[in-house]
Coordinates of C-alpha atoms in Angstrom, one line a residue:
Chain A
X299 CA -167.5 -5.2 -49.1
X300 CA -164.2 -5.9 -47.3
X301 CA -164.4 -9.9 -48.0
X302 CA -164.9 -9.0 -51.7
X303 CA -162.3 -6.8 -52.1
X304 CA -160.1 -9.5 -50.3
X305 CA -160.6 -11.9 -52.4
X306 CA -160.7 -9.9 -55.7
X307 CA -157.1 -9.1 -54.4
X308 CA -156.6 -12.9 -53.5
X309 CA -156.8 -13.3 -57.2
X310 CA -155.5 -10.5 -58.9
X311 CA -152.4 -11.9 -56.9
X312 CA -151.9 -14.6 -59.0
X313 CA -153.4 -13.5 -62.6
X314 CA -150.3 -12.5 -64.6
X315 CA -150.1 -11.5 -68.1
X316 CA -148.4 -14.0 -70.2
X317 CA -144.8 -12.7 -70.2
X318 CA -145.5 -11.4 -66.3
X319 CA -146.1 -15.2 -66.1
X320 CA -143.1 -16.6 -68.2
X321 CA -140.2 -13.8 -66.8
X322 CA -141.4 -13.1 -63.3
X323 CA -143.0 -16.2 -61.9
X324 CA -141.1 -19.4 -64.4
X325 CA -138.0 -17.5 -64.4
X326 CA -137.8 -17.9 -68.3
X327 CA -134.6 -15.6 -69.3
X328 CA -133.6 -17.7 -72.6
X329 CA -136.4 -19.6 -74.4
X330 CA -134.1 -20.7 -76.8
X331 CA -132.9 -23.2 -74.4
X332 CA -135.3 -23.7 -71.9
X333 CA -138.4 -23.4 -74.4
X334 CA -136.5 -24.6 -77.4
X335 CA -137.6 -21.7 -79.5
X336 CA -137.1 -21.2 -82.9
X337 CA -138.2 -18.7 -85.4
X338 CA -135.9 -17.7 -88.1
X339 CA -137.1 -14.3 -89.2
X340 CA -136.7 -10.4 -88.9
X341 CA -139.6 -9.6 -86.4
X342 CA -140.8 -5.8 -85.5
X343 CA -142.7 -5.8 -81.9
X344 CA -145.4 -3.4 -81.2
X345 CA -145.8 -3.6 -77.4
X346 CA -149.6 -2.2 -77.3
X347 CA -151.0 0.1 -74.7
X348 CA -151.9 -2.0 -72.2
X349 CA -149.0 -3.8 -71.8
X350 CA -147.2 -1.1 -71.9
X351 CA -149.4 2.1 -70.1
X352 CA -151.1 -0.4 -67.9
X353 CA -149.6 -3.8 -67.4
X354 CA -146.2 -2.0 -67.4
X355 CA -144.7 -5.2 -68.7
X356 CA -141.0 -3.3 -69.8
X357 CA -139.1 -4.8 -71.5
X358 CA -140.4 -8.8 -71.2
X359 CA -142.2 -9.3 -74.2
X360 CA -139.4 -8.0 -76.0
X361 CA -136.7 -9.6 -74.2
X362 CA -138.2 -13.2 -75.0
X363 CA -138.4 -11.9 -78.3
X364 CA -134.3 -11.3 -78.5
X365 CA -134.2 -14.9 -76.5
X366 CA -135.5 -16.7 -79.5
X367 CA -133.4 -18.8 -81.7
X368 CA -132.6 -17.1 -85.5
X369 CA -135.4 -14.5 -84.6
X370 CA -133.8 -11.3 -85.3
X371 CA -135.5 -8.1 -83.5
X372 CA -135.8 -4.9 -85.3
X373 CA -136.9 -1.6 -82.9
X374 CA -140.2 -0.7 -84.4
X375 CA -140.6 3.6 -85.2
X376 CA -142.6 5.3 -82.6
X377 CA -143.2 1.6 -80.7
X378 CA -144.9 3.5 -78.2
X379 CA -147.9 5.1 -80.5
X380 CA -151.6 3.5 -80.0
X381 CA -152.5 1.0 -83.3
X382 CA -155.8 2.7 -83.4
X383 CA -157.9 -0.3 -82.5
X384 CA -159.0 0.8 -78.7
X385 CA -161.7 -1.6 -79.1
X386 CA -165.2 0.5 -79.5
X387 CA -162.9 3.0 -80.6
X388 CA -162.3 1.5 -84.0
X389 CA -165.8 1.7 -84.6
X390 CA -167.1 5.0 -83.2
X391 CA -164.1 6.8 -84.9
X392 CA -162.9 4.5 -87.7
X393 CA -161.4 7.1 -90.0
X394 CA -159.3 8.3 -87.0
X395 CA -158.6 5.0 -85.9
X396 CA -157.6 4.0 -89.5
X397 CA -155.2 7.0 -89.7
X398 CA -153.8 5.9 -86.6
X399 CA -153.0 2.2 -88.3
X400 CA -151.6 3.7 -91.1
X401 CA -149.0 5.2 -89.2
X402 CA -148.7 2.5 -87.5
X403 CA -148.4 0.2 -90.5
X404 CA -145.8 2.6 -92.3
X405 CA -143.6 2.3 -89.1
X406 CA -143.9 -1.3 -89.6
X407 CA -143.1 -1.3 -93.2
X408 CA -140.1 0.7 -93.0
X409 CA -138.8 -1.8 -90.5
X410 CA -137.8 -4.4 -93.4
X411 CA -139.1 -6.9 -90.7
X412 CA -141.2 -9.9 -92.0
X413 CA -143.8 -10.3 -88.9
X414 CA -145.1 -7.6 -86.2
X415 CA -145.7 -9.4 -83.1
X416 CA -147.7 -8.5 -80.1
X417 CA -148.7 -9.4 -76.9
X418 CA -152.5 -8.6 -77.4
X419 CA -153.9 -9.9 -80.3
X420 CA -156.8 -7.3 -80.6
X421 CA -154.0 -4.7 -81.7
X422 CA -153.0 -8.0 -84.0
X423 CA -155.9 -8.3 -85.2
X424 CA -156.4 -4.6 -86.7
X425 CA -152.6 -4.3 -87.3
X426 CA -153.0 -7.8 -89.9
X427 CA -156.3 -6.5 -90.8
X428 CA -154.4 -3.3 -92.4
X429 CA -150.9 -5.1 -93.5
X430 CA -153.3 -7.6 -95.5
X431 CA -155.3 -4.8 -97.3
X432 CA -151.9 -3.0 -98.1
X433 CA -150.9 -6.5 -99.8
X434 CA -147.4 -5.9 -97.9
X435 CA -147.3 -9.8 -97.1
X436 CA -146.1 -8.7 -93.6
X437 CA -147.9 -11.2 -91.1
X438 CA -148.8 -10.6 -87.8
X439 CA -147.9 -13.4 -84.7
X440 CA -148.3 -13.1 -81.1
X441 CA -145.5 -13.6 -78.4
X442 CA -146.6 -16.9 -77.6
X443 CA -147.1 -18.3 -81.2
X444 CA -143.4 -17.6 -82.1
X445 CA -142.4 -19.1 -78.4
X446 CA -143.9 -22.0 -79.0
X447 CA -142.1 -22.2 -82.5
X448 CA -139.4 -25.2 -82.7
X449 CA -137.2 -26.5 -85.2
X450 CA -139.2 -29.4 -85.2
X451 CA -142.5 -28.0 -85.6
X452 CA -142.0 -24.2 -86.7
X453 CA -144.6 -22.1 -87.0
X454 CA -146.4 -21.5 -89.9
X455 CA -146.6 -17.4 -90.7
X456 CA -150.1 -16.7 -92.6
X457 CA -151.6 -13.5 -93.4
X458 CA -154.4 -12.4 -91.5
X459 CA -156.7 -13.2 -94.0
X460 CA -155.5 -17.1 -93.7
X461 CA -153.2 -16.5 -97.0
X462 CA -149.8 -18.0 -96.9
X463 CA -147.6 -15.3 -97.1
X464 CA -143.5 -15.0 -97.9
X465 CA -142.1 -15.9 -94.6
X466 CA -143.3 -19.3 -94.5
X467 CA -140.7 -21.1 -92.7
X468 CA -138.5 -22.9 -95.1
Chain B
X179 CA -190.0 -2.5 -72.2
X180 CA -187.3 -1.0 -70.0
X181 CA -184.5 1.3 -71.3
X182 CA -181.1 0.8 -69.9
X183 CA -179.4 4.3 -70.0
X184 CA -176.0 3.5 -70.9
X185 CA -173.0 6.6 -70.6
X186 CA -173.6 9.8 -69.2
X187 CA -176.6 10.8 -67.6
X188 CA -178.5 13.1 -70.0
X189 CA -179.0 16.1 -68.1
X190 CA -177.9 19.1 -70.4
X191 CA -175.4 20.8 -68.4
X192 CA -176.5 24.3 -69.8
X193 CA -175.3 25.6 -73.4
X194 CA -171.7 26.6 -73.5
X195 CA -169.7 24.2 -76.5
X196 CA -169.5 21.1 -74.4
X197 CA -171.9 19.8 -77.5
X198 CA -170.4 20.9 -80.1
X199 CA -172.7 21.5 -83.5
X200 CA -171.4 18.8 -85.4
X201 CA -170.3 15.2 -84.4
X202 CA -166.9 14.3 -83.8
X203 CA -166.4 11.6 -86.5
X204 CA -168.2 13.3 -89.3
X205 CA -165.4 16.7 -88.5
X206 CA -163.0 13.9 -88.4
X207 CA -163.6 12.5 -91.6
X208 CA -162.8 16.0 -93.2
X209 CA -160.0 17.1 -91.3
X210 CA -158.2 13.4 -92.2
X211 CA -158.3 14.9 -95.9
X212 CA -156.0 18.3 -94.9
X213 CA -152.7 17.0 -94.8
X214 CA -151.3 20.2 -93.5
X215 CA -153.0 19.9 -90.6
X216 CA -151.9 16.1 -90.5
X217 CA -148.5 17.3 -90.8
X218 CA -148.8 20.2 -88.3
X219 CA -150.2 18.2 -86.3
X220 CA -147.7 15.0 -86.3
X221 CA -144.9 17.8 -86.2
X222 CA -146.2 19.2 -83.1
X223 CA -147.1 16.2 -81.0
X224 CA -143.9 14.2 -81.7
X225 CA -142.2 17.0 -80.6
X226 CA -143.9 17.8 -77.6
X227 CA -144.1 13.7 -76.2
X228 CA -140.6 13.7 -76.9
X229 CA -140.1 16.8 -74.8
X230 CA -142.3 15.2 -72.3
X231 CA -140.3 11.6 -72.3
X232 CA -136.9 13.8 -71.8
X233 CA -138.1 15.7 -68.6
X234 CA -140.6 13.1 -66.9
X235 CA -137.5 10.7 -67.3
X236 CA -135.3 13.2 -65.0
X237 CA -137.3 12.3 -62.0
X238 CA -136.6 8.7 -60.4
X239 CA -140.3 8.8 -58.8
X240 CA -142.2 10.1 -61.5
X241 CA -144.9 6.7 -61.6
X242 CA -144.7 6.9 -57.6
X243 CA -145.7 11.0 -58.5
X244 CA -148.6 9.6 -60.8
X245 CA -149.9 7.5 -58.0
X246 CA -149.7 10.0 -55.5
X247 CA -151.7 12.5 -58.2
X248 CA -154.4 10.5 -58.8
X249 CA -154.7 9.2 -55.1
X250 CA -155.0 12.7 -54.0
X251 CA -157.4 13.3 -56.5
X252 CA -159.9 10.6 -55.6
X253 CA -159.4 11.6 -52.1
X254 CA -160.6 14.4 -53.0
X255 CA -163.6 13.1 -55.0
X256 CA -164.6 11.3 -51.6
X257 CA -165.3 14.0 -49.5
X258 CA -165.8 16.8 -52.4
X259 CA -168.8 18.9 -50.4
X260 CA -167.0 19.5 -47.2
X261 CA -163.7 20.9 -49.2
X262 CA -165.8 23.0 -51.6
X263 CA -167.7 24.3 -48.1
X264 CA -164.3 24.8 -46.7
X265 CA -162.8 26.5 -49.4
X266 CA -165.6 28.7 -49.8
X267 CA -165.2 29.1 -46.5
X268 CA -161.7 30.3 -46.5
X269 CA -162.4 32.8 -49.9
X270 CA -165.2 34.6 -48.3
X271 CA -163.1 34.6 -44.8
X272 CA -160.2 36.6 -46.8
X273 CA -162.6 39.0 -48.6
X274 CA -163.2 37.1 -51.9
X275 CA -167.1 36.1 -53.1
X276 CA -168.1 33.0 -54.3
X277 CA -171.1 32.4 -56.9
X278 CA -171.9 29.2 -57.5
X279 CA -173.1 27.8 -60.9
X280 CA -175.4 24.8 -61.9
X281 CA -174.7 24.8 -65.6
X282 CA -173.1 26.8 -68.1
X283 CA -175.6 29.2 -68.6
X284 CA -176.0 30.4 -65.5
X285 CA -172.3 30.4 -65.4
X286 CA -172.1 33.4 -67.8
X287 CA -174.9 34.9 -66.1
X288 CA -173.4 35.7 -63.1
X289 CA -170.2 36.5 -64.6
X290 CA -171.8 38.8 -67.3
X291 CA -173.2 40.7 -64.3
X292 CA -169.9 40.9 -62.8
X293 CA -168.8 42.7 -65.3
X294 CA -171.7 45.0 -65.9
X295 CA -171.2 46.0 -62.8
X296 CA -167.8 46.8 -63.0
X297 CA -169.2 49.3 -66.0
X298 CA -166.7 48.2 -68.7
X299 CA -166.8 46.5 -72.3
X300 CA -163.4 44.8 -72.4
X301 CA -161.6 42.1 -70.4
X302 CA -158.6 39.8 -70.5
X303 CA -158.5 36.5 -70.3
X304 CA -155.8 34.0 -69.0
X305 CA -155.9 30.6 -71.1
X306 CA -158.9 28.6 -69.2
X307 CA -160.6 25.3 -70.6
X308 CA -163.5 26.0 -68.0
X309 CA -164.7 29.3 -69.9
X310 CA -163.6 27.5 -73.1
X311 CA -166.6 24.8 -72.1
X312 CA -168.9 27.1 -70.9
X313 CA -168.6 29.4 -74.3
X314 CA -167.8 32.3 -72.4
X315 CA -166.5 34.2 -74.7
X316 CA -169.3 33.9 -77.1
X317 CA -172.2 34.8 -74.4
X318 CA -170.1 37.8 -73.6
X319 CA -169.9 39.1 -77.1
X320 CA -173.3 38.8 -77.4
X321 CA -173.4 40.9 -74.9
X322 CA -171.1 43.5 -76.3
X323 CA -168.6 43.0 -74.3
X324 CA -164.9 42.0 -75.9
X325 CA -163.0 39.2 -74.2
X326 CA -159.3 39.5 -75.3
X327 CA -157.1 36.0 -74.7
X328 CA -154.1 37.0 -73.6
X329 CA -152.2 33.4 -73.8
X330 CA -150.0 33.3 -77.2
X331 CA -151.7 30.7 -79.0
X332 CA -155.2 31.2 -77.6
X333 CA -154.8 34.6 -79.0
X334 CA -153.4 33.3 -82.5
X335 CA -156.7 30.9 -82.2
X336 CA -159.0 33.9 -81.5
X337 CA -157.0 36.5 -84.4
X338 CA -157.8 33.3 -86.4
X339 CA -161.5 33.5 -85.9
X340 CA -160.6 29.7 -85.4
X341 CA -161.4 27.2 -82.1
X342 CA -158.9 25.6 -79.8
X343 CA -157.5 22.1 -80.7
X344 CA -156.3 20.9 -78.1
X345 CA -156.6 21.4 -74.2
X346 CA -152.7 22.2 -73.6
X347 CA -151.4 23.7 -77.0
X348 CA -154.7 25.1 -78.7
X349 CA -153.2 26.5 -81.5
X350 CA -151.2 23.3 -82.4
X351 CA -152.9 22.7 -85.9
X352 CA -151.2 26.1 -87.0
X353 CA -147.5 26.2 -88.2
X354 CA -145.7 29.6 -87.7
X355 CA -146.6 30.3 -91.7
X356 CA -149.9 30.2 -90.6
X357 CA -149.3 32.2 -87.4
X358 CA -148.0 35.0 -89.1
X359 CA -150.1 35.6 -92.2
X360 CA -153.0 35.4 -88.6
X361 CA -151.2 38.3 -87.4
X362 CA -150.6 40.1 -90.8
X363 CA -154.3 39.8 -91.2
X364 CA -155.6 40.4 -87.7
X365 CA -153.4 42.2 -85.3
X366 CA -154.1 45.8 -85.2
X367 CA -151.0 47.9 -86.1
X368 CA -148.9 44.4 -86.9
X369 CA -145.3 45.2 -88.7
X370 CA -146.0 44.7 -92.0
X371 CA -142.5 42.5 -92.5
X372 CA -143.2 40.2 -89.6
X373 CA -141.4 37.2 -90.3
X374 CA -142.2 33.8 -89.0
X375 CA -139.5 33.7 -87.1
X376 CA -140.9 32.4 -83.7
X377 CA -139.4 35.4 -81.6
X378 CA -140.9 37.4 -83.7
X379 CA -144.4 36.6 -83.3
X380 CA -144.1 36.4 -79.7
X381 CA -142.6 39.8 -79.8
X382 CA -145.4 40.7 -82.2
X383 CA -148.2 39.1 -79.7
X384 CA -146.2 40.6 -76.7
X385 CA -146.5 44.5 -77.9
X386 CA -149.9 44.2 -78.8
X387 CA -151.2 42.6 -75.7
X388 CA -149.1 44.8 -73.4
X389 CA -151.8 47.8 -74.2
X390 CA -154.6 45.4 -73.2
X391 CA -152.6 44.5 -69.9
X392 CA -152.4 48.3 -69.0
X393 CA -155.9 48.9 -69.9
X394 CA -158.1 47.0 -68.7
X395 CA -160.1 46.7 -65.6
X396 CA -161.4 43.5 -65.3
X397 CA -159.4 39.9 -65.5
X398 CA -161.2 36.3 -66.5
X399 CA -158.9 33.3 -65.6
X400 CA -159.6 30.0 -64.7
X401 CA -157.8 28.0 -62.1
X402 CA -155.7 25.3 -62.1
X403 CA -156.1 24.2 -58.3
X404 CA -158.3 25.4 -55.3
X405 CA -156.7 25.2 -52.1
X406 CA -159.5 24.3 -49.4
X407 CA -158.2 24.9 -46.2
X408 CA -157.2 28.3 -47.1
X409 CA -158.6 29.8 -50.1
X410 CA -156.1 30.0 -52.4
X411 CA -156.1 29.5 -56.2
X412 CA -153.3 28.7 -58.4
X413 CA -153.1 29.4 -62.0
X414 CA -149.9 27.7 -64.0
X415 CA -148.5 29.2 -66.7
X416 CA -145.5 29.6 -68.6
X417 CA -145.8 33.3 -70.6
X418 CA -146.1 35.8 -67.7
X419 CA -149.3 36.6 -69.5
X420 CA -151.1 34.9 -66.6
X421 CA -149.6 37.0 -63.9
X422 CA -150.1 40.5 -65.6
X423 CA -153.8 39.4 -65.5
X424 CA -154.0 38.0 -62.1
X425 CA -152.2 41.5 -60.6
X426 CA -152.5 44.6 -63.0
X427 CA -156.9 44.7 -63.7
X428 CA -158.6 46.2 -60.4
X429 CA -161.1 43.2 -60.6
X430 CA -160.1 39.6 -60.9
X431 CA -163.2 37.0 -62.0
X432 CA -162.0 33.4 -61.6
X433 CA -164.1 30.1 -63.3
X434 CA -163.1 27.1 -61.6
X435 CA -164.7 23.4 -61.3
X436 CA -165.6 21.9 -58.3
X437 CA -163.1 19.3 -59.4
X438 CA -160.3 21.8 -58.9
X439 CA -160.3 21.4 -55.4
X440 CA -157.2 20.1 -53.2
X441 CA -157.4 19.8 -49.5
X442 CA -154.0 21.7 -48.7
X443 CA -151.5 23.8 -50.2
X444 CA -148.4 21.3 -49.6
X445 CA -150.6 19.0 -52.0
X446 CA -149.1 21.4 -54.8
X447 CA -146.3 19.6 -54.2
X448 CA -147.2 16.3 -56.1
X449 CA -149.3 18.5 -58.7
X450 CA -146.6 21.2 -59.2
X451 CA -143.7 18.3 -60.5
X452 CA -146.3 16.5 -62.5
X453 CA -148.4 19.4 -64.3
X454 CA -145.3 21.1 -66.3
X455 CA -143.1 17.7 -67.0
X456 CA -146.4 16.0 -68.2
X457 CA -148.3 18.6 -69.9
X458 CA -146.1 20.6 -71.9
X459 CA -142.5 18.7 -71.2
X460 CA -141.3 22.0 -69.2
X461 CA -139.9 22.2 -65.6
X462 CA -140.9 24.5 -62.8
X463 CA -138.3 25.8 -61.5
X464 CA -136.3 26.7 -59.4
X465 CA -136.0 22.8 -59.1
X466 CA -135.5 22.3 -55.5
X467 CA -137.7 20.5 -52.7
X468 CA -137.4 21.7 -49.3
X469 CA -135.0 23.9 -47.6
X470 CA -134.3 27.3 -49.0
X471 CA -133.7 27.7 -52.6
X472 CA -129.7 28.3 -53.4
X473 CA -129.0 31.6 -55.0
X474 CA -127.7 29.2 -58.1
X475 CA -131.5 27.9 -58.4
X476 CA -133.3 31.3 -58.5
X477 CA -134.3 32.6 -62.1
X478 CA -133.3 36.1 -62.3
X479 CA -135.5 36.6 -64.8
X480 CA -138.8 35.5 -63.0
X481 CA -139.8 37.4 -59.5
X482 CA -140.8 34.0 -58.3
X483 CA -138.4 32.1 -56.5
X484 CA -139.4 29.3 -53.8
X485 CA -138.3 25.4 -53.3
X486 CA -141.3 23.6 -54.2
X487 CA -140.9 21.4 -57.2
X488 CA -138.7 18.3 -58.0
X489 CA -136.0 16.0 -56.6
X490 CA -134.1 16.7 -60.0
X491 CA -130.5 17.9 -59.9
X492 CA -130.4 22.1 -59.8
X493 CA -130.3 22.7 -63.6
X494 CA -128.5 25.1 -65.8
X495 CA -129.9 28.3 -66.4
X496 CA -130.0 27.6 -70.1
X497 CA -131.7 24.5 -69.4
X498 CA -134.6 26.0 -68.1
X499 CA -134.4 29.6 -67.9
X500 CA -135.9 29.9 -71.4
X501 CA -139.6 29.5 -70.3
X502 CA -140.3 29.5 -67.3
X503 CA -143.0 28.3 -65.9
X504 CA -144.5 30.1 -62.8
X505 CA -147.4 29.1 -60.7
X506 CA -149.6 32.1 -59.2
X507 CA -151.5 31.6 -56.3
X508 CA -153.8 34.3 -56.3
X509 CA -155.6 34.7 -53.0
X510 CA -158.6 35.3 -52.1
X511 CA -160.4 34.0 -55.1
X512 CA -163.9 32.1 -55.5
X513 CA -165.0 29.1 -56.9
X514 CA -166.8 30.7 -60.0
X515 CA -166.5 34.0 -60.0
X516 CA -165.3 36.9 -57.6
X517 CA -165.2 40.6 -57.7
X518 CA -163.5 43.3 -55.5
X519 CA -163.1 46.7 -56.4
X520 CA -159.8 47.1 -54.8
X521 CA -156.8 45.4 -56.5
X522 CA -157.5 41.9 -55.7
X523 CA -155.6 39.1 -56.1
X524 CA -152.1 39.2 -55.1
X525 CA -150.8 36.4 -57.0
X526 CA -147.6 34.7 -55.3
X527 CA -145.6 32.1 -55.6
X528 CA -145.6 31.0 -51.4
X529 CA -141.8 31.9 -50.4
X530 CA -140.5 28.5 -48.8
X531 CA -141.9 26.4 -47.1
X532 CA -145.0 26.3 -49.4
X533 CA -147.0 25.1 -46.6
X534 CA -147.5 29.5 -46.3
X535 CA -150.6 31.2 -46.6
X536 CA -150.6 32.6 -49.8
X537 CA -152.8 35.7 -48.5
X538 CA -150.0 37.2 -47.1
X539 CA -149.7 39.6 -49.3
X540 CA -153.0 40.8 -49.7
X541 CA -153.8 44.2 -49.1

């Protein structure tokens, strides 16, 4: 299998994660001026285990983060603990994996931030499913959604269950 | 219609407690209502990653050491049959027998004969997750014959008529409240003012295993690593308890998986840094690689001295003369269980460079 594992390498060469992508190959150090982004809020930043364990993405999601215009970063409690999602996970253990969130959801809390963001929306996903249920009106965005937020067309911040919550931008 | 067998296969590898009697979620769902063991739990674990983070971050090449871990480790995976062949090889070659067992049952089998044969009702154990699996210690009391665990918190888990939580710390659930009402209750002859002062358990646990130590004939340990080209087995540890079991019983019965296996003894090398950083956030010490330890890097406290372990800067005593931890080759040894009437294994620490064979000793 030598030509397959060639060309399985050919392309793992040039798949990159999304801030691999924007840091390492675009050379993307301030996306306030080179993307134009904007987001004027407190923002926490789980950096998920993948990203993190795997990936080893470091510090680039959260250094785009810092990059973004009005967006102020707040270091989120024990970043480095698994949501509890883990995909099947969730479901063959769910009262673990929702023990799991709620820590995960109190460190997020005590932040004061408005919006978690993530570079993996499935840890989004079960982090906004938990925020919603707690009725904290703490949304959850990923990296790129808050990139792409300009000060002519901001994002809109909604609750994981498509509610409007309080950060709306003004 | 076809079925598509999806997971592992379902061969039914013996009894032992690798099923246990009552599903994982269902015991989950209950536990999640204690909230002392939540907290215990959260106390312990932050506490010991944080430990962890502190001691893997000493050492510049620790992901490079991960790499070269798990590379050696599927190396070993590809050509598994010739090194178990080889090592058994090199055990019998040095005087040691090897048994080998299909499942758990047969498992406890042979080493329930081993010890028949040895014509005693008492042995101690050094802390192994491969007995733990194959419920050892249960098919032996069934047997009448009393396995005593010897590690500190294995022992507070078995005073506790309790099970193991966790591979590394297995009586992490407890707090030292909990440890000493275990040893109020339990432990034969126990001051009745023990304290939960965390000396004073160990002190506590230390005078009441030393009689078991002195006593007994026969030893049960597992085995962290199996050396193949020469025989050796190595058993870390970090209480001491591990070497008065591997020296002071006349017989020595060691339960090992085939996946212990590495090809040579300067593989330790890799597996020596990473085991105590990563596992429990200690250091082996001395800290030195290559070249003779200095006199500054030798414990005093701990008869084994050699050069094997990291590229980090010679600590302080006090940094990590505490708790040592110590590996023990014991050589010869077997693959899953060996017996010798004369005093076995000679557990050593390979005086530098570690490349030496650890039988040297051996009488």
């Amino acid at each position: 299998m030598p030509a397959l594992k060639e060309r399985a390498v050919a392309v793992g060469r040039k798949t990159y994660e999304l801030s691999e992508l924007l840091v390492d190959v675009l050379g993307v150090t301030n996306p306030a001026e080179q993307l134009g982004s904007y987001f004027p809020h407190t923002v926490t930043y789980h950096p998920s285990c993948h990203g993190m364990r795997l990936l080893k993405l470091g510090d680039r999601q959260a250094g785009l983060l810092r990059g973004v215009k009005g967006l102020e970063l707040v270091d989120l409690p024990e970043a480095d603990q698994c949501c509890g999602f883990g995909g099947t996970f969730s479901v063959k253990n769910a009262d673990v994996s929702s023990a799991m969130l709620a820590d995960k959801t109190a460190n997020i809390r005590s932040t004061g931030a408005s919006v978690c963001a993530g570079g993996d929306y499935s840890c989004l996903m079960h982090i906004g499913g938990g925020l919603s249920r707690q009725g904290d009106g703490v949304a959850t965005l990923h990296l790129a959604e808050i990139l792409a937020s300009t000060e002519q067309e901001p994002a809109r911040v909604q609750g994981p269950a498509g509610q409007t919550v309080k950060v709306v931008v003004k | 219609m076809s079925r598509t067998q999806l997971g592992m296969p379902g061969l039914r590898p013996g009894s032992g407690n690798l099923f246990a009697e009552e599903k994982f979620p269902s015991a989950a769902r209950r536990e999640l209502g204690n909230t002392q063991l939540r907290k215990n739990l959260k106390h312990a674990t932050s506490t010991i990653r944080g430990k962890r983070l502190n001691v893997t971050g000493e050492l510049p090449d620790w992901e490079e050491l991960r790499d070269a871990g798990s590379a050696l480790k599927t190396a070993v995976m590809a050509r598994l049959p010739e090194l178990l062949e080889s090592f058994e090889a090199n055990v019998t070659a040095r005087g040691g027998v090897v048994h080998w067992a299909r499942d758990a049952d047969e498992a406890n089998r042979i080493i329930h004969d081993l010890v028949k044969a040895e014509g005693v009702d008492e042995v101690v154990k050094v802390k192994s997750m491969a007995t733990q699996e194959i419920g050892m210690n249960e098919y032996l009391e069934e047997h009448g014959i009393a396995a005593f665990e010897t590690d500190l918190a294995e022992l507070i888990v078995q005073l506790g008529h309790d099970k193991p939580s966790h591979i590394l710390v297995p009586a992490i659930h407890k707090n030292r409240t909990e440890v000493r009402d275990i040893f109020l209750k339990e432990m034969p002859g126990v001051d009745p003012e023990l304290t939960d002062e965390p000396r004073k358990l160990a002190m506590a646990a230390r005078s009441h295993l030393r009689a078991k130590f002195l006593s007994a004939k026969v030893a049960i340990s597992g085995a962290n690593f199996g050396i193949a080209d020469s025989g050796a087995l190595a058993v870390v540890e970090s209480e001491g308890n591990g070497r008065m079991c591997l020296t002071l019983p006349e017989t020595l019965i060691t339960v090992m998986g085939i996946e212990k296996i590495l090809p040579t003894f300067s593989d330790l090398e890799v597996f020596l840094q990473l085991l105590p950083r990563s596992s429990t956030g200690e250091r082996m010490n001395p800290t030195r690689r290559c070249g003779p330890a200095s006199p500054k890097a030798m414990d005093p406290r701990s008869s084994t001295s050699s050069c094997w372990t990291t590229d980090a800067p010679t600590p302080s005593p006090t940094r990590w003369g505490a708790r040592p931890c110590t590996a023990s080759a014991a050589a010869p040894a077997s693959t899953s269980a060996r017996s010798m009437n004369a005093p076995a294994a000679t557990p050593m620490v390979p005086p530098t460079p570690a490349r030496s064979a650890p039988s040297s000793r051996r009488s």
